[in-house]
PDB file of C-alpha atoms in Angstrom:
ATOM      1  CA  UNK A 388      96.835 128.518  12.675  1.00  0.00           C
ATOM      2  CA  UNK A 389      98.604 128.404   9.356  1.00  0.00           C
ATOM      3  CA  UNK A 390     101.905 129.183   7.727  1.00  0.00           C
ATOM      4  CA  UNK A 391     104.528 130.740   9.953  1.00  0.00           C
ATOM      5  CA  UNK A 392     102.477 130.401  13.146  1.00  0.00           C
ATOM      6  CA  UNK A 393     102.103 126.656  12.723  1.00  0.00           C
ATOM      7  CA  UNK A 394     105.860 126.258  12.337  1.00  0.00           C
ATOM      8  CA  UNK A 395     106.524 128.519  15.321  1.00  0.00           C
ATOM      9  CA  UNK A 396     104.130 126.528  17.523  1.00  0.00           C
ATOM     10  CA  UNK A 397     105.715 123.241  16.457  1.00  0.00           C
ATOM     11  CA  UNK A 398     109.135 124.588  17.468  1.00  0.00           C
ATOM     12  CA  UNK A 399     107.752 125.784  20.815  1.00  0.00           C
ATOM     13  CA  UNK A 400     106.248 122.359  21.518  1.00  0.00           C
ATOM     14  CA  UNK A 401     109.599 120.733  20.855  1.00  0.00           C
ATOM     15  CA  UNK A 402     111.313 123.169  23.220  1.00  0.00           C
ATOM     16  CA  UNK A 403     108.784 122.457  25.961  1.00  0.00           C
ATOM     17  CA  UNK A 404     109.106 118.682  25.510  1.00  0.00           C
ATOM     18  CA  UNK A 405     112.897 118.900  25.626  1.00  0.00           C
ATOM     19  CA  UNK A 406     112.725 120.965  28.801  1.00  0.00           C
ATOM     20  CA  UNK A 407     110.239 118.771  30.647  1.00  0.00           C
ATOM     21  CA  UNK A 408     111.715 115.467  29.431  1.00  0.00           C
ATOM     22  CA  UNK A 409     115.362 116.123  30.157  1.00  0.00           C
ATOM     23  CA  UNK A 410     115.455 118.434  33.183  1.00  0.00           C
ATOM     24  CA  UNK A 411     113.992 118.234  36.708  1.00  0.00           C
ATOM     25  CA  UNK A 412     111.777 121.249  36.006  1.00  0.00           C
ATOM     26  CA  UNK A 413     108.574 121.643  38.053  1.00  0.00           C
ATOM     27  CA  UNK A 414     106.020 121.299  35.239  1.00  0.00           C
ATOM     28  CA  UNK A 415     103.100 122.588  37.348  1.00  0.00           C
ATOM     29  CA  UNK A 416     105.045 125.724  38.311  1.00  0.00           C
ATOM     30  CA  UNK A 417     106.038 126.189  34.685  1.00  0.00           C
ATOM     31  CA  UNK A 418     102.351 125.944  33.735  1.00  0.00           C
ATOM     32  CA  UNK A 419     101.419 128.680  36.213  1.00  0.00           C
ATOM     33  CA  UNK A 420     104.124 130.983  34.907  1.00  0.00           C
ATOM     34  CA  UNK A 421     103.193 130.407  31.269  1.00  0.00           C
ATOM     35  CA  UNK A 422      99.559 131.094  32.196  1.00  0.00           C
ATOM     36  CA  UNK A 423     100.597 134.426  33.733  1.00  0.00           C
ATOM     37  CA  UNK A 424     102.443 135.316  30.504  1.00  0.00           C
ATOM     38  CA  UNK A 425      99.314 134.376  28.546  1.00  0.00           C
ATOM     39  CA  UNK A 426      97.245 136.752  30.660  1.00  0.00           C
ATOM     40  CA  UNK A 427      99.814 139.525  30.170  1.00  0.00           C
ATOM     41  CA  UNK A 428      99.926 139.153  26.386  1.00  0.00           C
ATOM     42  CA  UNK A 429      96.158 138.823  26.154  1.00  0.00           C
ATOM     43  CA  UNK A 430      95.718 142.037  28.133  1.00  0.00           C
ATOM     44  CA  UNK A 431      98.513 144.092  26.524  1.00  0.00           C
ATOM     45  CA  UNK A 432      97.630 144.189  22.825  1.00  0.00           C
ATOM     46  CA  UNK A 433     100.397 146.648  21.912  1.00  0.00           C
ATOM     47  CA  UNK A 434     103.017 144.469  23.590  1.00  0.00           C
ATOM     48  CA  UNK A 435     102.098 141.314  21.724  1.00  0.00           C
ATOM     49  CA  UNK A 436     102.079 143.267  18.465  1.00  0.00           C
ATOM     50  CA  UNK A 437     105.619 144.468  19.128  1.00  0.00           C
ATOM     51  CA  UNK A 438     106.737 140.945  20.032  1.00  0.00           C
ATOM     52  CA  UNK A 439     105.331 139.556  16.776  1.00  0.00           C
ATOM     53  CA  UNK A 440     106.243 142.457  14.483  1.00  0.00           C
ATOM     54  CA  UNK A 441     107.955 140.894  11.435  1.00  0.00           C
ATOM     55  CA  UNK A 442     109.808 144.156  10.815  1.00  0.00           C
ATOM     56  CA  UNK A 443     111.690 143.775  14.121  1.00  0.00           C
ATOM     57  CA  UNK A 444     114.721 141.529  14.493  1.00  0.00           C
ATOM     58  CA  UNK A 445     114.055 138.313  16.378  1.00  0.00           C
ATOM     59  CA  UNK A 446     116.901 138.898  18.806  1.00  0.00           C
ATOM     60  CA  UNK A 447     115.627 142.379  19.656  1.00  0.00           C
ATOM     61  CA  UNK A 448     112.183 140.950  20.448  1.00  0.00           C
ATOM     62  CA  UNK A 449     113.743 138.219  22.568  1.00  0.00           C
ATOM     63  CA  UNK A 450     115.736 140.784  24.541  1.00  0.00           C
ATOM     64  CA  UNK A 451     112.555 142.795  25.183  1.00  0.00           C
ATOM     65  CA  UNK A 452     110.774 139.671  26.463  1.00  0.00           C
ATOM     66  CA  UNK A 453     113.716 138.876  28.707  1.00  0.00           C
ATOM     67  CA  UNK A 454     113.748 142.370  30.211  1.00  0.00           C
ATOM     68  CA  UNK A 455     110.028 142.251  30.902  1.00  0.00           C
ATOM     69  CA  UNK A 456     109.882 138.741  32.347  1.00  0.00           C
ATOM     70  CA  UNK A 457     113.161 138.296  34.217  1.00  0.00           C
ATOM     71  CA  UNK A 458     112.442 138.434  37.929  1.00  0.00           C
ATOM     72  CA  UNK A 459     108.713 137.906  37.329  1.00  0.00           C
ATOM     73  CA  UNK A 460     108.907 134.255  36.243  1.00  0.00           C
ATOM     74  CA  UNK A 461     111.559 131.536  36.318  1.00  0.00           C
ATOM     75  CA  UNK A 462     114.428 131.226  33.886  1.00  0.00           C
ATOM     76  CA  UNK A 463     112.856 128.278  32.043  1.00  0.00           C
ATOM     77  CA  UNK A 464     109.746 130.331  31.271  1.00  0.00           C
ATOM     78  CA  UNK A 465     111.831 133.309  30.168  1.00  0.00           C
ATOM     79  CA  UNK A 466     113.812 131.074  27.820  1.00  0.00           C
ATOM     80  CA  UNK A 467     110.687 129.465  26.345  1.00  0.00           C
ATOM     81  CA  UNK A 468     108.918 132.763  25.678  1.00  0.00           C
ATOM     82  CA  UNK A 469     112.086 134.389  24.351  1.00  0.00           C
ATOM     83  CA  UNK A 470     112.491 131.526  21.914  1.00  0.00           C
ATOM     84  CA  UNK A 471     108.888 131.888  20.802  1.00  0.00           C
ATOM     85  CA  UNK A 472     109.141 135.617  20.035  1.00  0.00           C
ATOM     86  CA  UNK A 473     112.259 134.974  17.950  1.00  0.00           C
ATOM     87  CA  UNK A 474     110.005 132.975  15.617  1.00  0.00           C
ATOM     88  CA  UNK A 475     107.807 134.471  12.943  1.00  0.00           C
ATOM     89  CA  UNK A 476     104.043 134.587  13.611  1.00  0.00           C
ATOM     90  CA  UNK A 477     101.233 135.073  11.097  1.00  0.00           C
ATOM     91  CA  UNK A 478      99.060 136.881  13.671  1.00  0.00           C
ATOM     92  CA  UNK A 479      99.923 138.406  17.015  1.00  0.00           C
ATOM     93  CA  UNK A 480      97.088 136.497  18.674  1.00  0.00           C
ATOM     94  CA  UNK A 481      98.623 133.203  17.572  1.00  0.00           C
ATOM     95  CA  UNK A 482     101.496 133.865  19.972  1.00  0.00           C
ATOM     96  CA  UNK A 483      99.072 134.201  22.896  1.00  0.00           C
ATOM     97  CA  UNK A 484      97.185 131.055  21.924  1.00  0.00           C
ATOM     98  CA  UNK A 485     100.457 129.146  21.703  1.00  0.00           C
ATOM     99  CA  UNK A 486     101.758 130.290  25.098  1.00  0.00           C
ATOM    100  CA  UNK A 487      98.418 129.221  26.564  1.00  0.00           C
ATOM    101  CA  UNK A 488      98.695 125.809  24.904  1.00  0.00           C
ATOM    102  CA  UNK A 489     102.156 125.374  26.382  1.00  0.00           C
ATOM    103  CA  UNK A 490     100.789 126.236  29.845  1.00  0.00           C
ATOM    104  CA  UNK A 491      98.094 123.581  29.541  1.00  0.00           C
ATOM    105  CA  UNK A 492     100.562 121.068  28.105  1.00  0.00           C
ATOM    106  CA  UNK A 493     102.917 121.652  31.031  1.00  0.00           C
ATOM    107  CA  UNK A 494     100.112 120.848  33.468  1.00  0.00           C
ATOM    108  CA  UNK A 495      99.240 117.704  31.524  1.00  0.00           C
ATOM    109  CA  UNK A 496     102.905 116.722  31.498  1.00  0.00           C
ATOM    110  CA  UNK A 497     102.918 116.971  35.291  1.00  0.00           C
ATOM    111  CA  UNK A 498      99.931 114.613  35.352  1.00  0.00           C
ATOM    112  CA  UNK A 499     101.653 112.244  32.946  1.00  0.00           C
ATOM    113  CA  UNK A 500     104.741 112.099  35.147  1.00  0.00           C
ATOM    114  CA  UNK A 501     102.518 111.415  38.158  1.00  0.00           C
ATOM    115  CA  UNK A 502     100.722 108.608  36.306  1.00  0.00           C
ATOM    116  CA  UNK A 503      97.338 110.353  36.448  1.00  0.00           C
ATOM    117  CA  UNK A 504      96.949 111.542  32.842  1.00  0.00           C
ATOM    118  CA  UNK A 505      94.274 108.954  31.988  1.00  0.00           C
ATOM    119  CA  UNK A 506      92.227 110.034  35.014  1.00  0.00           C
ATOM    120  CA  UNK A 507      92.559 113.699  34.060  1.00  0.00           C
ATOM    121  CA  UNK A 508      91.324 112.954  30.523  1.00  0.00           C
ATOM    122  CA  UNK A 509      88.281 111.147  31.894  1.00  0.00           C
ATOM    123  CA  UNK A 510      87.560 113.881  34.464  1.00  0.00           C
ATOM    124  CA  UNK A 511      87.676 116.611  31.816  1.00  0.00           C
ATOM    125  CA  UNK A 512      85.213 114.641  29.710  1.00  0.00           C
ATOM    126  CA  UNK A 513      82.864 113.947  32.621  1.00  0.00           C
ATOM    127  CA  UNK A 514      82.952 117.579  33.721  1.00  0.00           C
ATOM    128  CA  UNK A 515      81.970 118.598  30.199  1.00  0.00           C
ATOM    129  CA  UNK A 516      78.996 116.259  30.360  1.00  0.00           C
ATOM    130  CA  UNK A 517      77.964 117.685  33.745  1.00  0.00           C
ATOM    131  CA  UNK A 518      78.101 121.224  32.382  1.00  0.00           C
ATOM    132  CA  UNK A 519      76.084 120.332  29.280  1.00  0.00           C
ATOM    133  CA  UNK A 520      73.371 118.742  31.425  1.00  0.00           C
ATOM    134  CA  UNK A 521      73.075 121.611  33.916  1.00  0.00           C
ATOM    135  CA  UNK A 522      71.848 124.936  32.542  1.00  0.00           C
ATOM    136  CA  UNK A 523      72.197 126.528  35.968  1.00  0.00           C
ATOM    137  CA  UNK A 524      75.838 125.496  36.382  1.00  0.00           C
ATOM    138  CA  UNK A 525      76.766 126.535  32.866  1.00  0.00           C
ATOM    139  CA  UNK A 526      75.159 129.939  33.375  1.00  0.00           C
ATOM    140  CA  UNK A 527      77.065 130.458  36.614  1.00  0.00           C
ATOM    141  CA  UNK A 528      80.382 129.550  35.010  1.00  0.00           C
ATOM    142  CA  UNK A 529      79.885 131.653  31.872  1.00  0.00           C
ATOM    143  CA  UNK A 530      78.239 134.705  33.472  1.00  0.00           C
ATOM    144  CA  UNK A 531      80.254 137.673  32.188  1.00  0.00           C
ATOM    145  CA  UNK A 532      79.133 139.835  35.108  1.00  0.00           C
ATOM    146  CA  UNK A 533      80.429 137.404  37.744  1.00  0.00           C
ATOM    147  CA  UNK A 534      83.914 137.862  39.138  1.00  0.00           C
ATOM    148  CA  UNK A 535      86.619 135.371  38.176  1.00  0.00           C
ATOM    149  CA  UNK A 536      87.392 134.788  41.860  1.00  0.00           C
ATOM    150  CA  UNK A 537      83.809 133.751  42.522  1.00  0.00           C
ATOM    151  CA  UNK A 538      83.852 131.323  39.603  1.00  0.00           C
ATOM    152  CA  UNK A 539      87.125 129.875  40.827  1.00  0.00           C
ATOM    153  CA  UNK A 540      85.735 129.354  44.308  1.00  0.00           C
ATOM    154  CA  UNK A 541      82.646 127.647  42.876  1.00  0.00           C
ATOM    155  CA  UNK A 542      84.782 125.269  40.829  1.00  0.00           C
ATOM    156  CA  UNK A 543      87.065 124.454  43.745  1.00  0.00           C
ATOM    157  CA  UNK A 544      84.029 123.631  45.874  1.00  0.00           C
ATOM    158  CA  UNK A 545      82.770 121.314  43.125  1.00  0.00           C
ATOM    159  CA  UNK A 546      86.066 119.662  42.176  1.00  0.00           C
ATOM    160  CA  UNK A 547      88.176 119.904  45.317  1.00  0.00           C
ATOM    161  CA  UNK A 548      88.860 116.429  46.662  1.00  0.00           C
ATOM    162  CA  UNK A 549      86.790 114.854  43.876  1.00  0.00           C
ATOM    163  CA  UNK A 550      89.117 115.387  40.916  1.00  0.00           C
ATOM    164  CA  UNK A 551      92.855 115.425  40.415  1.00  0.00           C
ATOM    165  CA  UNK A 552      94.668 118.684  41.054  1.00  0.00           C
ATOM    166  CA  UNK A 553      95.591 118.984  37.373  1.00  0.00           C
ATOM    167  CA  UNK A 554      91.948 118.731  36.324  1.00  0.00           C
ATOM    168  CA  UNK A 555      90.976 121.409  38.807  1.00  0.00           C
ATOM    169  CA  UNK A 556      93.775 123.720  37.672  1.00  0.00           C
ATOM    170  CA  UNK A 557      92.922 123.330  33.991  1.00  0.00           C
ATOM    171  CA  UNK A 558      89.194 123.878  34.469  1.00  0.00           C
ATOM    172  CA  UNK A 559      89.632 126.851  36.788  1.00  0.00           C
ATOM    173  CA  UNK A 560      92.024 128.474  34.324  1.00  0.00           C
ATOM    174  CA  UNK A 561      89.645 127.872  31.421  1.00  0.00           C
ATOM    175  CA  UNK A 562      86.620 129.304  33.229  1.00  0.00           C
ATOM    176  CA  UNK A 563      88.356 132.309  34.779  1.00  0.00           C
ATOM    177  CA  UNK A 564      90.319 133.143  31.606  1.00  0.00           C
ATOM    178  CA  UNK A 565      87.999 132.069  28.749  1.00  0.00           C
ATOM    179  CA  UNK A 566      89.570 134.425  26.191  1.00  0.00           C
ATOM    180  CA  UNK A 567      86.430 134.509  24.074  1.00  0.00           C
ATOM    181  CA  UNK A 568      85.894 130.738  23.826  1.00  0.00           C
ATOM    182  CA  UNK A 569      82.795 128.842  24.777  1.00  0.00           C
ATOM    183  CA  UNK A 570      83.168 126.580  27.790  1.00  0.00           C
ATOM    184  CA  UNK A 571      82.386 123.498  25.707  1.00  0.00           C
ATOM    185  CA  UNK A 572      84.982 124.375  23.062  1.00  0.00           C
ATOM    186  CA  UNK A 573      87.590 124.975  25.729  1.00  0.00           C
ATOM    187  CA  UNK A 574      86.952 121.630  27.426  1.00  0.00           C
ATOM    188  CA  UNK A 575      87.087 119.781  24.113  1.00  0.00           C
ATOM    189  CA  UNK A 576      90.381 121.487  23.304  1.00  0.00           C
ATOM    190  CA  UNK A 577      91.821 120.399  26.655  1.00  0.00           C
ATOM    191  CA  UNK A 578      90.648 116.836  26.069  1.00  0.00           C
ATOM    192  CA  UNK A 579      92.370 116.726  22.675  1.00  0.00           C
ATOM    193  CA  UNK A 580      95.533 118.188  24.159  1.00  0.00           C
ATOM    194  CA  UNK A 581      95.529 115.518  26.870  1.00  0.00           C
ATOM    195  CA  UNK A 582      95.138 112.784  24.260  1.00  0.00           C
ATOM    196  CA  UNK A 583      98.010 114.242  22.242  1.00  0.00           C
ATOM    197  CA  UNK A 584     100.342 113.710  25.200  1.00  0.00           C
ATOM    198  CA  UNK A 585     100.215 110.005  24.327  1.00  0.00           C
ATOM    199  CA  UNK A 586      99.840 110.586  20.597  1.00  0.00           C
ATOM    200  CA  UNK A 587      96.286 109.355  20.775  1.00  0.00           C
ATOM    201  CA  UNK A 588      93.086 110.489  19.149  1.00  0.00           C
ATOM    202  CA  UNK A 589      89.876 110.922  21.147  1.00  0.00           C
ATOM    203  CA  UNK A 590      86.709 109.039  20.274  1.00  0.00           C
ATOM    204  CA  UNK A 591      83.466 110.049  21.994  1.00  0.00           C
ATOM    205  CA  UNK A 592      81.419 106.852  22.246  1.00  0.00           C
ATOM    206  CA  UNK A 593      77.712 107.001  23.089  1.00  0.00           C
ATOM    207  CA  UNK A 594      75.822 103.828  23.934  1.00  0.00           C
ATOM    208  CA  UNK A 595      72.489 102.935  25.505  1.00  0.00           C
ATOM    209  CA  UNK A 596      74.166 100.877  28.238  1.00  0.00           C
ATOM    210  CA  UNK A 597      77.732 100.844  29.616  1.00  0.00           C
ATOM    211  CA  UNK A 598      80.207  98.886  27.491  1.00  0.00           C
ATOM    212  CA  UNK A 599      82.005  95.926  29.010  1.00  0.00           C
ATOM    213  CA  UNK A 600      85.791  95.956  29.330  1.00  0.00           C
ATOM    214  CA  UNK A 601      86.027  93.485  26.464  1.00  0.00           C
ATOM    215  CA  UNK A 602      83.815  95.657  24.245  1.00  0.00           C
ATOM    216  CA  UNK A 603      85.908  98.735  25.060  1.00  0.00           C
ATOM    217  CA  UNK A 604      89.140  96.938  24.219  1.00  0.00           C
ATOM    218  CA  UNK A 605      87.732  95.586  20.970  1.00  0.00           C
ATOM    219  CA  UNK A 606      86.325  98.975  19.928  1.00  0.00           C
ATOM    220  CA  UNK A 607      89.573 100.739  20.795  1.00  0.00           C
ATOM    221  CA  UNK A 608      91.557  98.252  18.709  1.00  0.00           C
ATOM    222  CA  UNK A 609      89.216  98.616  15.715  1.00  0.00           C
ATOM    223  CA  UNK A 610      89.342 102.413  15.826  1.00  0.00           C
ATOM    224  CA  UNK A 611      93.117 102.451  16.258  1.00  0.00           C
ATOM    225  CA  UNK A 612      93.463 100.267  13.158  1.00  0.00           C
ATOM    226  CA  UNK A 613      90.973 102.410  11.224  1.00  0.00           C
ATOM    227  CA  UNK A 614      92.661 105.736  12.040  1.00  0.00           C
ATOM    228  CA  UNK A 615      96.225 104.492  12.301  1.00  0.00           C
ATOM    229  CA  UNK A 616      96.774 105.967  15.781  1.00  0.00           C
ATOM    230  CA  UNK A 617      96.125 104.895  19.380  1.00  0.00           C
ATOM    231  CA  UNK A 618      92.615 105.877  20.442  1.00  0.00           C
ATOM    232  CA  UNK A 619      91.348 107.116  23.804  1.00  0.00           C
ATOM    233  CA  UNK A 620      87.655 106.383  24.406  1.00  0.00           C
ATOM    234  CA  UNK A 621      85.448 108.913  26.188  1.00  0.00           C
ATOM    235  CA  UNK A 622      82.353 106.898  27.127  1.00  0.00           C
ATOM    236  CA  UNK A 623      78.886 108.367  27.472  1.00  0.00           C
ATOM    237  CA  UNK A 624      75.688 106.460  28.296  1.00  0.00           C
ATOM    238  CA  UNK A 625      72.467 107.762  26.742  1.00  0.00           C
ATOM    239  CA  UNK A 626      69.372 105.496  26.941  1.00  0.00           C
ATOM    240  CA  UNK A 627      67.675 107.479  24.152  1.00  0.00           C
ATOM    241  CA  UNK A 628      69.908 105.840  21.530  1.00  0.00           C
ATOM    242  CA  UNK A 629      68.008 102.584  22.333  1.00  0.00           C
ATOM    243  CA  UNK A 630      70.823 100.284  21.205  1.00  0.00           C
ATOM    244  CA  UNK A 631      74.059 100.141  19.259  1.00  0.00           C
ATOM    245  CA  UNK A 632      76.710 102.836  19.549  1.00  0.00           C
ATOM    246  CA  UNK A 633      77.617 106.207  18.090  1.00  0.00           C
ATOM    247  CA  UNK A 634      81.289 107.133  17.696  1.00  0.00           C
ATOM    248  CA  UNK A 635      82.566 110.665  17.053  1.00  0.00           C
ATOM    249  CA  UNK A 636      86.205 111.241  16.151  1.00  0.00           C
ATOM    250  CA  UNK A 637      86.782 114.939  15.533  1.00  0.00           C
ATOM    251  CA  UNK A 638      84.146 116.022  13.015  1.00  0.00           C
ATOM    252  CA  UNK A 639      83.488 112.486  11.766  1.00  0.00           C
ATOM    253  CA  UNK A 640      80.534 110.542  13.184  1.00  0.00           C
ATOM    254  CA  UNK A 641      80.050 106.786  12.851  1.00  0.00           C
ATOM    255  CA  UNK A 642      76.450 106.200  13.890  1.00  0.00           C
ATOM    256  CA  UNK A 643      75.194 102.685  14.442  1.00  0.00           C
ATOM    257  CA  UNK A 644      72.432 103.344  16.971  1.00  0.00           C
ATOM    258  CA  UNK A 645      68.938 101.895  16.791  1.00  0.00           C
ATOM    259  CA  UNK A 646      67.466 105.377  17.124  1.00  0.00           C
ATOM    260  CA  UNK A 647      69.382 106.554  14.069  1.00  0.00           C
ATOM    261  CA  UNK A 648      68.268 103.533  12.034  1.00  0.00           C
ATOM    262  CA  UNK A 649      64.650 104.163  13.043  1.00  0.00           C
ATOM    263  CA  UNK A 650      64.941 107.795  12.038  1.00  0.00           C
ATOM    264  CA  UNK A 651      66.408 106.753   8.694  1.00  0.00           C
ATOM    265  CA  UNK A 652      63.525 104.304   8.137  1.00  0.00           C
ATOM    266  CA  UNK A 653      61.023 107.076   8.906  1.00  0.00           C
ATOM    267  CA  UNK A 654      62.715 109.399   6.442  1.00  0.00           C
ATOM    268  CA  UNK A 655      62.568 106.751   3.717  1.00  0.00           C
ATOM    269  CA  UNK A 656      58.891 106.051   4.402  1.00  0.00           C
ATOM    270  CA  UNK A 657      58.122 109.757   4.329  1.00  0.00           C
ATOM    271  CA  UNK A 658      59.957 110.056   1.016  1.00  0.00           C
TER     272      UNK A 658
END
């Protein structure tokens, strides 16, 4: 997002934080309702264009949203969405993406209040690794001919009782309502959103053997100092790296593995 949409999303995030921090709102229920609004706006292209039309007065768009949503969702959701359509958006689709982000953030807020946010972050990461290592599972979850209900049932059978409720809700929503994203991109986006709840960045750390607690603490401290923000470590063990570690933060990769050094030596010899 850029320009007006970025400012509108920032305002919406502040409204959501104020609502969930200062009122006894049911964050999980709020997430469900925001997800239903996302589905509505994603489906009804003409509606979202009207609600983001810069030629229309913000108050008129808010009144339209209120008429459509009142009685369908709770007052908190109506107020949030009404506030969002008062803002100016660069693209109509940015509004849908932002409502969806708020739905996911509300679920993560519920996990944070329950003290399970760290577990949810780790479960999202591990589920992503499971998907990437199983062609059969990925195909089943991304099959465009399969019904969303069938995918949801498959996920609940896999995650039910093994992962936190928030993790299950987020993954089921992502798979059944992909909105044109790849499964991997969606999971990475959720992981980053979870980290943002604690103002942390995410580092994907790959090592040949599991790191000790002391090594994890030391690495986390070094990365936090390097990037100037708290760092959450997603740990992956891959024996093919032989030794050392590889760290990916966003698009930046810090590679100190033996395999990488061997490959570099081969390239130099070949040159």
